[in-house]
């Protein structure tokens, strides 16, 4: 089993998260605007409809795992995996990957581990999560400026308990694109159409979101009260 030394601690592979709560929203956005946001990566967005891409916003309370307890916010896009050819369209979804564009966290150890092990674009931020109410809420601030205030309302229960093979995750850091193999087992999953409210702040990332067309109605939102995640060794593509 591979292992890595992070801040004097040995982290073995795969990295396991034993309990986390996840809230996310999927938004239709302009494909040309999304391409501009991730142009630095050399990757291309998946067009689920002509001219439309998907931006995913999520916030996670990692309660117990190999990288300790911490809060995380994610901004990601559905993409065509590297090397994909052929015409664009709904068929892209069958093979789509998830490119992680921005991934602020509130603890230094997971920041260094995430950057070192997988190339995740982690940055330190102030992430306030309020999860014990009818609405799940995330207030995200970076460098003393509000990025966003996001509310997600849980929907109807969906079957859970099995291991899910999610979209393959991709990162790009210092000129290197990586694919991160991962899996998740969920309990307490809920899904609904719409279900999210967002107020944007004055941080540059808020401006990026605004240029994508947010705030707008989410296609759907999902909440998971208990998730177990496993992250494998990153593979350069």
C-alpha positions as MATLAB code, in Angstrom:
seq = 'XXXXXXXXXXXXXXXXXXXXXXXXXXXXXXXXXXXXXXXXXXXXXXXXXXXXXXXXXXXXXXXXXXXXXXXXXXXXXXXXXXXXXXXXXXXXXXXXXXXXXXXXXXXXXXXXXXXXXXXXXXXXXXXXXXXXXXXXXXXXXXXXXXXXXXXXXXXXXXXXXXXXXXXXXXXXXXXXXXXXXXXXXXXXXXXXXXXXXXXXXXXXXXXXXXXXXXXXXXXXXXXXXXXXXXXXXXXXX';
ca = [
       0.000    0.000    0.000;
       1.391    3.388   -1.021;
       1.890    6.016    1.658;
       2.854    9.687    1.717;
       4.366   11.968    4.334;
       2.272   15.100    4.956;
       3.316   17.548    7.689;
       5.213   14.766    9.465;
       2.258   12.340    9.308;
       2.062    9.211    7.187;
      -1.055    9.085    5.013;
      -1.782    5.686    3.481;
      -3.643    4.958    0.272;
      -6.505    4.755   -0.258;
      -7.574    7.689    1.904;
     -10.840    6.985    3.692;
     -13.583    9.244    4.992;
     -15.700    7.340    7.500;
     -18.496    9.899    7.909;
     -19.425   13.072    6.069;
     -22.562   15.107    5.299;
     -22.840   16.346    1.728;
     -25.095   18.990    0.141;
     -24.925   19.880   -3.541;
     -26.678   21.640   -6.397;
     -26.379   21.163  -10.166;
     -26.802   24.262  -12.333;
     -27.205   24.675  -16.095;
     -24.755   27.349  -17.272;
     -23.572   28.763  -20.589;
     -21.027   26.400  -22.113;
     -18.913   29.244  -23.530;
     -18.681   30.920  -20.114;
     -17.787   27.609  -18.438;
     -15.078   26.977  -21.061;
     -13.585   30.366  -20.286;
     -13.466   29.550  -16.552;
     -11.593   26.241  -17.013;
      -9.536   27.204  -20.091;
      -6.316   26.986  -18.037;
      -6.824   23.218  -17.667;
      -6.954   22.381  -21.373;
     -10.156   20.398  -20.696;
     -13.533   20.887  -22.347;
     -16.952   20.983  -20.714;
     -19.623   18.404  -21.503;
     -22.594   19.985  -23.290;
     -25.706   18.361  -21.845;
     -27.778   20.469  -24.242;
     -26.509   22.605  -27.126;
     -24.650   25.524  -25.579;
     -25.318   24.332  -21.998;
     -22.829   22.945  -19.475;
     -23.259   21.899  -15.843;
     -21.711   23.642  -12.835;
     -21.795   21.734   -9.546;
     -21.647   23.530   -6.190;
     -21.372   21.502   -3.009;
     -20.470   21.832    0.646;
     -19.303   19.013    2.880;
     -18.883   18.467    6.589;
     -16.112   15.872    6.943;
     -16.723   14.538   10.445;
     -14.345   11.590   10.601;
     -11.605   10.609    8.187;
      -7.911   10.049    7.548;
      -7.440   13.795    6.911;
      -9.212   14.785   10.155;
     -12.444   16.776   10.521;
     -12.958   19.846    8.340;
     -15.381   21.799    6.178;
     -15.087   22.016    2.396;
     -16.779   23.832   -0.472;
     -16.487   22.720   -4.070;
     -17.009   24.322   -7.468;
     -16.789   21.832  -10.325;
     -17.901   21.238  -13.924;
     -18.962   18.186  -15.897;
     -16.314   17.693  -18.575;
     -15.401   15.535  -21.521;
     -12.554   13.316  -20.296;
      -9.135   13.974  -21.867;
      -8.867   12.421  -25.315;
     -12.626   12.374  -25.964;
     -13.481   12.821  -29.634;
     -16.679   13.051  -31.621;
     -19.595   15.439  -31.593;
     -20.812   17.116  -28.428;
     -24.227   16.539  -26.957;
     -26.266   14.638  -24.369;
     -24.194   11.499  -25.056;
     -21.334   13.302  -23.281;
     -23.056   12.515  -19.993;
     -22.461    8.777  -20.341;
     -18.709    9.302  -20.115;
     -18.503   12.674  -18.357;
     -15.923   13.458  -15.728;
     -16.077   15.998  -12.929;
     -13.385   18.677  -13.067;
     -12.719   20.282   -9.691;
     -12.055   23.964  -10.342;
     -12.009   25.371   -6.786;
     -12.000   23.571   -3.437;
     -11.642   25.797   -0.356;
     -11.245   24.102    3.041;
     -10.901   25.406    6.589;
      -7.974   23.284    7.857;
      -4.293   23.369    6.865;
      -3.586   19.626    6.977;
      -6.228   18.650    4.434;
      -5.156   21.607    2.298;
      -1.592   20.316    1.979;
      -2.692   16.697    1.623;
      -5.216   17.529   -1.072;
      -2.716   19.523   -3.107;
       0.115   17.027   -2.698;
      -1.738   13.741   -3.174;
      -4.245   14.621   -5.887;
      -3.571   18.148   -7.157;
      -6.842   19.411   -5.705;
      -7.113   23.236   -5.878;
      -7.518   23.652   -2.136;
      -7.287   27.059   -0.463;
      -7.936   28.151    3.095;
     -11.255   29.898    3.631;
     -13.837   30.597    6.321;
     -16.616   28.034    5.797;
     -19.600   28.260    8.142;
     -21.993   25.310    7.878;
     -25.434   25.210    9.496;
     -26.785   21.705    8.987;
     -29.226   21.235   11.887;
     -32.202   23.036   10.392;
     -34.789   22.487    7.625;
     -32.461   24.294    5.220;
     -28.804   23.295    4.956;
     -26.726   26.471    4.829;
     -23.163   27.355    3.842;
     -21.676   30.833    4.300;
     -18.326   31.005    2.503;
     -15.821   33.817    2.963;
     -12.345   34.087    1.499;
      -9.835   36.813    2.433;
     -12.509   38.517    4.513;
     -14.898   38.837    1.539;
     -18.176   37.015    1.066;
     -18.093   34.507   -1.791;
     -21.614   33.172   -1.348;
     -24.387   32.319    1.068;
     -26.046   29.096   -0.105;
     -29.187   27.322    1.122;
     -30.215   23.798    0.142;
     -33.586   22.308    1.103;
     -33.579   18.487    1.353;
     -36.006   16.667   -0.923;
     -37.536   13.205   -1.006;
     -35.621   10.130    0.199;
     -33.879    7.987   -2.417;
     -32.535    4.443   -1.989;
     -29.043    4.314   -0.521;
     -26.566    2.085    1.212;
     -24.733    0.813   -1.851;
     -21.350    1.858   -3.136;
     -21.785    4.410   -5.911;
     -19.296    4.785   -8.752;
     -19.478    8.558   -9.298;
     -18.153   10.669  -12.135;
     -14.377   10.287  -12.395;
     -12.762   13.334  -10.762;
     -10.137   15.395  -12.576;
      -7.773   18.065  -11.294;
      -5.226   20.348  -12.915;
      -2.359   21.838  -10.946;
       0.960   23.326  -12.065;
       0.449   22.135  -15.625;
      -0.428   18.532  -14.710;
      -3.885   16.988  -15.217;
      -4.747   14.089  -12.921;
      -7.604   11.633  -12.650;
      -8.607   10.797   -9.088;
     -10.335    7.428   -8.595;
     -12.920    7.546   -5.819;
     -16.091    5.881   -4.604;
     -18.789    6.741   -2.110;
     -21.297    4.787   -0.014;
     -24.362    6.825    0.974;
     -27.099    6.645    3.603;
     -29.839    9.207    4.068;
     -29.779   10.531    0.502;
     -32.467   12.966   -0.629;
     -33.132   14.568   -4.015;
     -35.350   17.346   -5.320;
     -35.842   19.507   -8.384;
     -34.605   23.020   -7.727;
     -34.185   23.382   -3.989;
     -31.292   25.847   -3.692;
     -30.958   29.568   -3.056;
     -27.728   31.526   -3.521;
     -26.666   35.029   -2.607;
     -23.363   36.057   -4.170;
     -20.799   38.303   -2.507;
     -18.036   40.510   -3.910;
     -15.172   37.997   -4.101;
     -13.630   37.229   -7.557;
     -15.098   33.700   -7.446;
     -18.528   35.268   -6.917;
     -17.882   37.269  -10.094;
     -17.044   34.026  -11.913;
     -20.317   32.516  -10.756;
     -22.189   35.624  -11.831;
     -20.632   35.432  -15.307;
     -21.858   31.839  -15.522;
     -25.394   33.137  -14.968;
     -25.845   32.462  -11.258;
     -27.886   32.914   -9.151;
     -30.512   30.933  -11.035;
     -32.701   27.898  -10.422;
     -30.788   24.671   -9.880;
     -31.736   21.707  -12.054;
     -31.708   19.570   -8.928;
     -30.195   19.402   -5.452;
     -29.042   16.491   -3.361;
     -28.277   15.969    0.314;
     -26.609   12.983    1.971;
     -26.692   12.741    5.749;
     -24.016   10.026    5.959;
     -21.394    9.384    3.283;
     -18.312    7.184    3.355;
     -15.732    8.064    0.712;
     -12.553    6.434   -0.563;
      -9.905    8.256   -2.625;
      -7.221    6.336   -4.512;
      -3.841    7.257   -5.936;
      -4.000   10.043   -8.531;
      -3.116    9.131  -12.124;
      -1.546   11.661  -14.476;
      -3.394   11.882  -17.788;
];
